[in-house]
Tab-separated table of C-alpha atoms and ligand atoms in Angstrom:
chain	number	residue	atom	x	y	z
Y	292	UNK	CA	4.046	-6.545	23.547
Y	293	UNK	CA	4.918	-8.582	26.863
Y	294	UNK	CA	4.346	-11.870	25.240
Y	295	UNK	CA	0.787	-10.765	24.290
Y	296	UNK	CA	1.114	-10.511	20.259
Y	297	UNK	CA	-2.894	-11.608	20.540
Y	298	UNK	CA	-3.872	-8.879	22.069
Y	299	UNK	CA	-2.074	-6.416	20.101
Y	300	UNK	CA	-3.314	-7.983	16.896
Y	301	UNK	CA	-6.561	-7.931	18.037
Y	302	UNK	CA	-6.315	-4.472	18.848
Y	303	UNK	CA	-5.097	-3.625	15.636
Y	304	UNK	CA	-7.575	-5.754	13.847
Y	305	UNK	CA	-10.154	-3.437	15.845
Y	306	UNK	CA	-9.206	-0.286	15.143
Y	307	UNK	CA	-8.595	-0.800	11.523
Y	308	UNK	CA	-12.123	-2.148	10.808
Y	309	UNK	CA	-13.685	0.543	12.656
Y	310	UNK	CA	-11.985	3.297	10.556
Y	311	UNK	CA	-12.544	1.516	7.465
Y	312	UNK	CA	-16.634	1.318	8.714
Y	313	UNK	CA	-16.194	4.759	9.335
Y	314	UNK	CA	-14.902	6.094	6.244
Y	315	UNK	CA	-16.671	4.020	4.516
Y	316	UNK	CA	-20.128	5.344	5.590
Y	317	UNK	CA	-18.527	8.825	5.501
Y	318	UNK	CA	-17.931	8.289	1.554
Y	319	UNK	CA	-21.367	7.559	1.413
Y	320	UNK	CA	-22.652	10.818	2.093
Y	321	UNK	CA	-20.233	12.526	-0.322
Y	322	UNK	CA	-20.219	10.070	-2.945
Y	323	UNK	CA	-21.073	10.783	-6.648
Y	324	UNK	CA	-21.572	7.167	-8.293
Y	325	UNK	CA	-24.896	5.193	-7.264
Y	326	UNK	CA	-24.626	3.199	-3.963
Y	327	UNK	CA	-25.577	0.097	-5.940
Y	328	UNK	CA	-22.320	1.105	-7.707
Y	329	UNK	CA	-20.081	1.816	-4.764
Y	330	UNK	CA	-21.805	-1.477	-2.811
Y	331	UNK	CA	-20.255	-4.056	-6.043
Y	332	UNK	CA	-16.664	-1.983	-5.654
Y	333	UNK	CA	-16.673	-2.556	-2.019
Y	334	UNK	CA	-17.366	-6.424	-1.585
Y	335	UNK	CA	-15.012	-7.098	-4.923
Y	336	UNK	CA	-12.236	-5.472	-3.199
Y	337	UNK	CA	-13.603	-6.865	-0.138
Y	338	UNK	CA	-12.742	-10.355	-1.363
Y	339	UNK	CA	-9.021	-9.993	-0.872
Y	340	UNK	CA	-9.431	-9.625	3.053
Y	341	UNK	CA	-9.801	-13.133	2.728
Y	342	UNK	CA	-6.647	-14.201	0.919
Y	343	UNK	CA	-4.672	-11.412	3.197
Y	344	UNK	CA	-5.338	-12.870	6.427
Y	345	UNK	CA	-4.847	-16.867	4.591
Y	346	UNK	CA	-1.554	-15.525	3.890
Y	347	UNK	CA	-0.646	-12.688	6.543
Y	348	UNK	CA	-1.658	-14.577	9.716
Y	349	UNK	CA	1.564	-17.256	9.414
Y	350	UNK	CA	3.662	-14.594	7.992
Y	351	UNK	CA	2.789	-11.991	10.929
Y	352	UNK	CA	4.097	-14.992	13.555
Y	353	UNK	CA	7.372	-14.905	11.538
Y	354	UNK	CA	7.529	-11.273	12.058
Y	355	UNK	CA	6.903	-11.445	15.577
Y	356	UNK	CA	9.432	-14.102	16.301
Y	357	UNK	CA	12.527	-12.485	13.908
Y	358	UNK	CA	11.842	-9.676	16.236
Y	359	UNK	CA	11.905	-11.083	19.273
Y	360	UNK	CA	14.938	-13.294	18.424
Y	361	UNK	CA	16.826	-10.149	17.343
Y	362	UNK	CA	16.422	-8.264	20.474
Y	363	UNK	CA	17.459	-11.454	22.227
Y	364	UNK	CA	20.974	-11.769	20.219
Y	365	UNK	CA	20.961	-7.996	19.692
Y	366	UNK	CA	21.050	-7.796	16.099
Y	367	UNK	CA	19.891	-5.579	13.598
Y	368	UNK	CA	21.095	-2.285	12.384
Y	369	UNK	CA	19.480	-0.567	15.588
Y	370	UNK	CA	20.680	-2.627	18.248
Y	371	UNK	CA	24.146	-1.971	16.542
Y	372	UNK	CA	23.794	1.984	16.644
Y	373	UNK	CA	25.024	3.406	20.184
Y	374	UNK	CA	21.794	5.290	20.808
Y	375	UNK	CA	20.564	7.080	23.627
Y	376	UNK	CA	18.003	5.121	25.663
Y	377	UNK	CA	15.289	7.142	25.413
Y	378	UNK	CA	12.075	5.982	23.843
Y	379	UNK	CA	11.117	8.773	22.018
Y	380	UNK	CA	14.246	8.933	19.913
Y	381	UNK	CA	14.601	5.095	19.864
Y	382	UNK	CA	11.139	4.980	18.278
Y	383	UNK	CA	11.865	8.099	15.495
Y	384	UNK	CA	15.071	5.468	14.783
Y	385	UNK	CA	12.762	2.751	14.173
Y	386	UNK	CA	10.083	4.779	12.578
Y	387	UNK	CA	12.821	6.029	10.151
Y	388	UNK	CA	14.619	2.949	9.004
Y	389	UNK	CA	11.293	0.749	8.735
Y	390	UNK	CA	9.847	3.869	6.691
Y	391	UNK	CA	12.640	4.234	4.350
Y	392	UNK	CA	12.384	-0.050	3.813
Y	393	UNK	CA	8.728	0.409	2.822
Y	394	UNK	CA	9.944	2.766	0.045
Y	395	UNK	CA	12.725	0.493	-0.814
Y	396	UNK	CA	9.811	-2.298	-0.932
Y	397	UNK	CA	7.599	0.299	-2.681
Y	398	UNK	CA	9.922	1.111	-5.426
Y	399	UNK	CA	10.920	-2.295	-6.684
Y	400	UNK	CA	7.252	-3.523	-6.838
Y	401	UNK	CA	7.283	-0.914	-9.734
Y	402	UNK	CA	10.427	-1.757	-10.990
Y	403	UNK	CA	10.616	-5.022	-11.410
Y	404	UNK	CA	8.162	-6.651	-13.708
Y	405	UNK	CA	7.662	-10.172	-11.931
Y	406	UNK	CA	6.814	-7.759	-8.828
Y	407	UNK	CA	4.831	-5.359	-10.705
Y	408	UNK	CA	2.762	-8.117	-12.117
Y	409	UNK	CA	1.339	-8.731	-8.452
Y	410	UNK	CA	1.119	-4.687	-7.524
Y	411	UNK	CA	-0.937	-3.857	-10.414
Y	412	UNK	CA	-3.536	-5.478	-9.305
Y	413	UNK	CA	-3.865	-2.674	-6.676
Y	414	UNK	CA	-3.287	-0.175	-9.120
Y	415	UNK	CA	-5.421	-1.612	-11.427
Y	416	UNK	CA	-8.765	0.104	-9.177
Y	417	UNK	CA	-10.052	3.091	-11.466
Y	418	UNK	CA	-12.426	4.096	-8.401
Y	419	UNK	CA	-10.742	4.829	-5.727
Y	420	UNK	CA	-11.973	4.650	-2.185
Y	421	UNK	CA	-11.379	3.697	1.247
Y	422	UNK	CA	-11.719	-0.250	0.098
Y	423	UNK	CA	-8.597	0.082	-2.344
Y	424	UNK	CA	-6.681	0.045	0.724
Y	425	UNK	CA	-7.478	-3.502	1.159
Y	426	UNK	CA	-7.215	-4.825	-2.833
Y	427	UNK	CA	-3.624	-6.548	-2.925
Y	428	UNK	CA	-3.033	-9.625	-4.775
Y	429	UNK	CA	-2.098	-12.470	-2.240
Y	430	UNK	CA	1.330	-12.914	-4.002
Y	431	UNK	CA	2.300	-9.518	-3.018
Y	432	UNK	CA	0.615	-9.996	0.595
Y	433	UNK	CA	3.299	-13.413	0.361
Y	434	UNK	CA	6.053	-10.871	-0.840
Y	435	UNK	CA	5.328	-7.845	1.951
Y	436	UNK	CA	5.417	-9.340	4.588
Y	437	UNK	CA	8.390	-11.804	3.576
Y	438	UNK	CA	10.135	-8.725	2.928
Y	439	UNK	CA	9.206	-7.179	6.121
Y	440	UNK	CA	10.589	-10.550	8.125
Y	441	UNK	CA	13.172	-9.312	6.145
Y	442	UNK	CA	13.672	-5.304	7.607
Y	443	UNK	CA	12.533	-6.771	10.758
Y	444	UNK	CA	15.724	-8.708	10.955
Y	445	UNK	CA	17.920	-6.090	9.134
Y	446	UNK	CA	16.617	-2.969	11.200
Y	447	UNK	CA	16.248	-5.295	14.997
Y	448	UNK	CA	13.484	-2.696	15.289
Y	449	UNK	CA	11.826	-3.626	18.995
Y	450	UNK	CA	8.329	-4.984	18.718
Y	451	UNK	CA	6.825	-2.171	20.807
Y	452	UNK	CA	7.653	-0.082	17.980
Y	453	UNK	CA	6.543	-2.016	15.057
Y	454	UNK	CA	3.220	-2.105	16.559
Y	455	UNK	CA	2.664	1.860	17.151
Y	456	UNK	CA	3.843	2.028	13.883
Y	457	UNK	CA	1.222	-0.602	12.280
Y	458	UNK	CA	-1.259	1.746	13.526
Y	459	UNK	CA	-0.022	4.871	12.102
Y	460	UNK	CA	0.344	3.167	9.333
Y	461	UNK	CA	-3.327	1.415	8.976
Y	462	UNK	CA	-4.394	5.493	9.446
Y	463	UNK	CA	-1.952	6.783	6.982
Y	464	UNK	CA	-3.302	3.901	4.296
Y	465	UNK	CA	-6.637	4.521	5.286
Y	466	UNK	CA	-7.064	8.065	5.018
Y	467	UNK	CA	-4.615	7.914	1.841
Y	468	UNK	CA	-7.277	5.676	-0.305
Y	469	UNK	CA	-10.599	7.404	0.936
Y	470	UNK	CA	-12.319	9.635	-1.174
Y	471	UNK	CA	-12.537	12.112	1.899
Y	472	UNK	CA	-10.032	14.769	1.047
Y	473	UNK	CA	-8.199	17.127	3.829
Y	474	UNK	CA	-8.477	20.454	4.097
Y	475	UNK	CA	-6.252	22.249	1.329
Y	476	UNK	CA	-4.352	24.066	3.965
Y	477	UNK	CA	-3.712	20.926	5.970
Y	478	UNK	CA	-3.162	18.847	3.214
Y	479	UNK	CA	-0.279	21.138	1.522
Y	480	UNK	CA	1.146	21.587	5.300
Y	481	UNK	CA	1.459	17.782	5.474
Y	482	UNK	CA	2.800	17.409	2.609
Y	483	UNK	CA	6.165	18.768	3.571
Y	484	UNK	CA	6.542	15.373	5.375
Y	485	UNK	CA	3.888	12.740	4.983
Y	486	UNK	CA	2.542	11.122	2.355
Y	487	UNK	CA	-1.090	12.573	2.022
Y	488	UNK	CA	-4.115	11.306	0.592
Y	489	UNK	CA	-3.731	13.735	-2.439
Y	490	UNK	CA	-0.062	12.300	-2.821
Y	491	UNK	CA	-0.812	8.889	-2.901
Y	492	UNK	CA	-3.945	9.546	-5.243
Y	493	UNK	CA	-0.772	11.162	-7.728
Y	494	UNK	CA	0.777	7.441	-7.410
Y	495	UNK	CA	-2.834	6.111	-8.672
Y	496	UNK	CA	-2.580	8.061	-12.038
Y	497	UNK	CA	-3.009	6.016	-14.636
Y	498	UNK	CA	0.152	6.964	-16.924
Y	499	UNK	CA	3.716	7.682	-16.588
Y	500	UNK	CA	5.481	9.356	-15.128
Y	501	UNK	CA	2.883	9.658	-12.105
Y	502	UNK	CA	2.835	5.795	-11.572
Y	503	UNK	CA	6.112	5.480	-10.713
Y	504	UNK	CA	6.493	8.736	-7.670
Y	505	UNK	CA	5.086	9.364	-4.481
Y	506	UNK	CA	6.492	5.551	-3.358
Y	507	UNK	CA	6.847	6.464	0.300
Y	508	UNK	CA	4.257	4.724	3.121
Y	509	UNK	CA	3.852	7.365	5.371
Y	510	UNK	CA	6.492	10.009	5.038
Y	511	UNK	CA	7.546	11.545	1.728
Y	512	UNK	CA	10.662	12.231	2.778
Y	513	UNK	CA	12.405	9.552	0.595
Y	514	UNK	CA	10.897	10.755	-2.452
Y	515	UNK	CA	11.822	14.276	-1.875
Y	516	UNK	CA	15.244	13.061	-1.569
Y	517	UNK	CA	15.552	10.403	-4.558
Y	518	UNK	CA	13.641	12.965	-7.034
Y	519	UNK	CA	10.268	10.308	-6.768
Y	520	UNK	CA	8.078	13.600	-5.473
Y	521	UNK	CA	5.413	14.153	-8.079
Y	522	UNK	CA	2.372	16.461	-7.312
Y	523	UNK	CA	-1.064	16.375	-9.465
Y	524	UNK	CA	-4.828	18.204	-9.204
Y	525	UNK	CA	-6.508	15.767	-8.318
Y	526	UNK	CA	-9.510	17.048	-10.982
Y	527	UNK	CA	-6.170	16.046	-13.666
Y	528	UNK	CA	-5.943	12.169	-12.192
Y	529	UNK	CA	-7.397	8.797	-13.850
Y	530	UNK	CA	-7.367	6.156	-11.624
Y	531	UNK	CA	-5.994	3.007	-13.038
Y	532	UNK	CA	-3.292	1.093	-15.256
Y	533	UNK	CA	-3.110	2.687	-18.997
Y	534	UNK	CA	-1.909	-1.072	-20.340
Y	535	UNK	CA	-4.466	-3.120	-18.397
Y	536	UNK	CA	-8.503	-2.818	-20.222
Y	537	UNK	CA	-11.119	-2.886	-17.271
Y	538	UNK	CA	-12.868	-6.016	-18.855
Y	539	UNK	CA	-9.920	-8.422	-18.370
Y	540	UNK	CA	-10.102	-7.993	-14.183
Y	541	UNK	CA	-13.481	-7.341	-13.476
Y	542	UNK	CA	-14.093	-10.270	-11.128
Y	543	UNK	CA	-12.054	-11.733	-8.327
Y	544	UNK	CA	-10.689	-14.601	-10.075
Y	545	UNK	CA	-10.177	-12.386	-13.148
Y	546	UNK	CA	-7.928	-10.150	-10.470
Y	547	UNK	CA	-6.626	-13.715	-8.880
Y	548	UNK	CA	-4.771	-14.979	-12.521
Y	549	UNK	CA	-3.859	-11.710	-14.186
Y	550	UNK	CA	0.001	-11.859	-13.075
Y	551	UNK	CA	-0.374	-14.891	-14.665
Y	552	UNK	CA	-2.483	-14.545	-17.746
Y	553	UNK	CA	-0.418	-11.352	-18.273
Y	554	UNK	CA	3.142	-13.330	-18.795
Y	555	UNK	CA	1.017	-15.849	-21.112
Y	556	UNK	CA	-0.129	-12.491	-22.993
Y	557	UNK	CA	3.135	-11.630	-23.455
Y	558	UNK	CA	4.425	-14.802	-24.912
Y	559	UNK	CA	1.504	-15.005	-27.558
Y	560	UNK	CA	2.249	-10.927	-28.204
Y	561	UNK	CA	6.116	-12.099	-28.571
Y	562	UNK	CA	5.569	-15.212	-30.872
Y	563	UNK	CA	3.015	-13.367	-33.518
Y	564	UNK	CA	6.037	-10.519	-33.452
Y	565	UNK	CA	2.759	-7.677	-32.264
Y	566	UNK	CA	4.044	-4.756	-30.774
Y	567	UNK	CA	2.126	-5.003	-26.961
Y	568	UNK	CA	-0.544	-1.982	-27.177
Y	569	UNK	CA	0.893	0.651	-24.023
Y	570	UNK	CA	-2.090	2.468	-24.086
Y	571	UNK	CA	-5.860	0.168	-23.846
Y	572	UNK	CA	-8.141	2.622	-22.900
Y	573	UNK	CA	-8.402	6.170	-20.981
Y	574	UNK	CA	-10.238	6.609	-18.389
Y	575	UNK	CA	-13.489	9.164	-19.445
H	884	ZN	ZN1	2.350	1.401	-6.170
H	885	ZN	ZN1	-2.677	2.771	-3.038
């Protein structure tokens, strides 16, 4: 870093719109809806670059300043640890524990309704394609990357690190949301260990219990170990929510107030005494 977050960010900023121009025109040549089609789900998802950097810009200076001020006081479970000083193994450390936060952060968005409300939204895309990536809610942008400020300041992982990782990470996202698929052979080798784009389509099934597995970010280490591993064809998966209808987030601002319409929806549902429908519609 060297007191040069700008650069960095820029960097990063960079490199993650050229893969997403990339892909993007990649899809294109393999894609099976109409362009016109693929053009509207592109700029609606689009929309929520916007509200990501309103929110993530401020945030990201938090980030960069816990981290800083941990290394400074030497705090955090890394700077704790009496390990080695090479950078290789100092960066698997911090690779690891940040990793295993962003299933920790992965797993409660699911499990906790209030939370879920705001992560639906980027489940709630039943085509899914290299702009997914980008379609998150600006509450949860506000609750990632509080929580990160968070495992910043838990883990003391150096800023160097955090970094390299953010752009293994923009890959991993990336290539896990395209509709360009790895090679079978490559793709089951991977999946010993990372979290492929044919896992992380499984965690965009529309029902239960496919939803909830495959939490990890970029390894799938963690859900191998907790029992969250789930595998899928991906000819078997319907992209989407199976308790949110299409019609009722079909624009941005329809996508903007359904965490909140939803708890309204529930409080009408709850005072009429009607059993919430689980299932709305399937996906053809
Ligand atoms: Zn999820
Ligand atoms: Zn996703």
């Amino acid at each position: 870093m060297n007191g040069k977050p700008d650069h960095s960010t820029t960097l990063q900023l960079f490199f993650f719109a050229t893969l997403v121009i990339a892909l993007w025109n990649a899809e294109i040549l393999f894609r099976k809806e109409p362009l016109r089609e693929k053009w509207r789900h592109t700029v609606l998802n689009l929309h929520f670059l916007l509200t990501a950097t309103l929110v993530q810009l401020p945030l990201t200076l938090a980030v960069i300043k816990v981290s800083e001020y941990t290394a400074d006081q030497g705090l955090g479970i890394l700077n704790r640890l009496p390990l080695p000083s090479s950078f290789a193994i100092r960066f698997l450390m911090g690779f690891l524990v940040m990793d295993f936060f962003e299933y920790i952060y992965h797993y409660m968005m699911h499990k906790t309704a209030f939370l879920w409300s705001f992560h639906l939204i980027h489940h709630s895309d039943t085509e899914l394609d290299v702009s997914t990536t980008v379609r998150e809610h600006p509450g949860e942008t506000f609750i990632r990357v509080s929580f990160m400020v968070l495992t910043v300041y838990l883990s003391g992982v150096p800023l160097a690190i955090l970094l390299i990782r953010q752009f293994i990470q923009s890959f991993s996202n990336l290539m896990a949301h395209t509709t360009i698929s790895y090679p079978a052979r490559l793709e089951r080798i991977l999946r010993w260990v990372f979290i492929t784009p044919g896992l992380h389509k499984v965690h965009h099934h529309d029902s239960m219990p496919y939803t909830d597995s495959n939490y990890g970010d970029i390894l799938c280490i963690w859900d191998r170990l907790f029992g969250t591993y789930r595998e899928l064809e991906v000819s078997e998966i319907n992209f989407g929510i199976d308790t949110v209808s299409p019609s009722e987030i079909r624009t941005f601002p329809n996508l903007l107030a359904y965490p909140f319409l939803k708890k309204e929806k529930k409080q009408e549902a709850e005072a009429s005494s009607e059993p919430i429908p689980q299932k709305l519609y399937v996906n053809p």
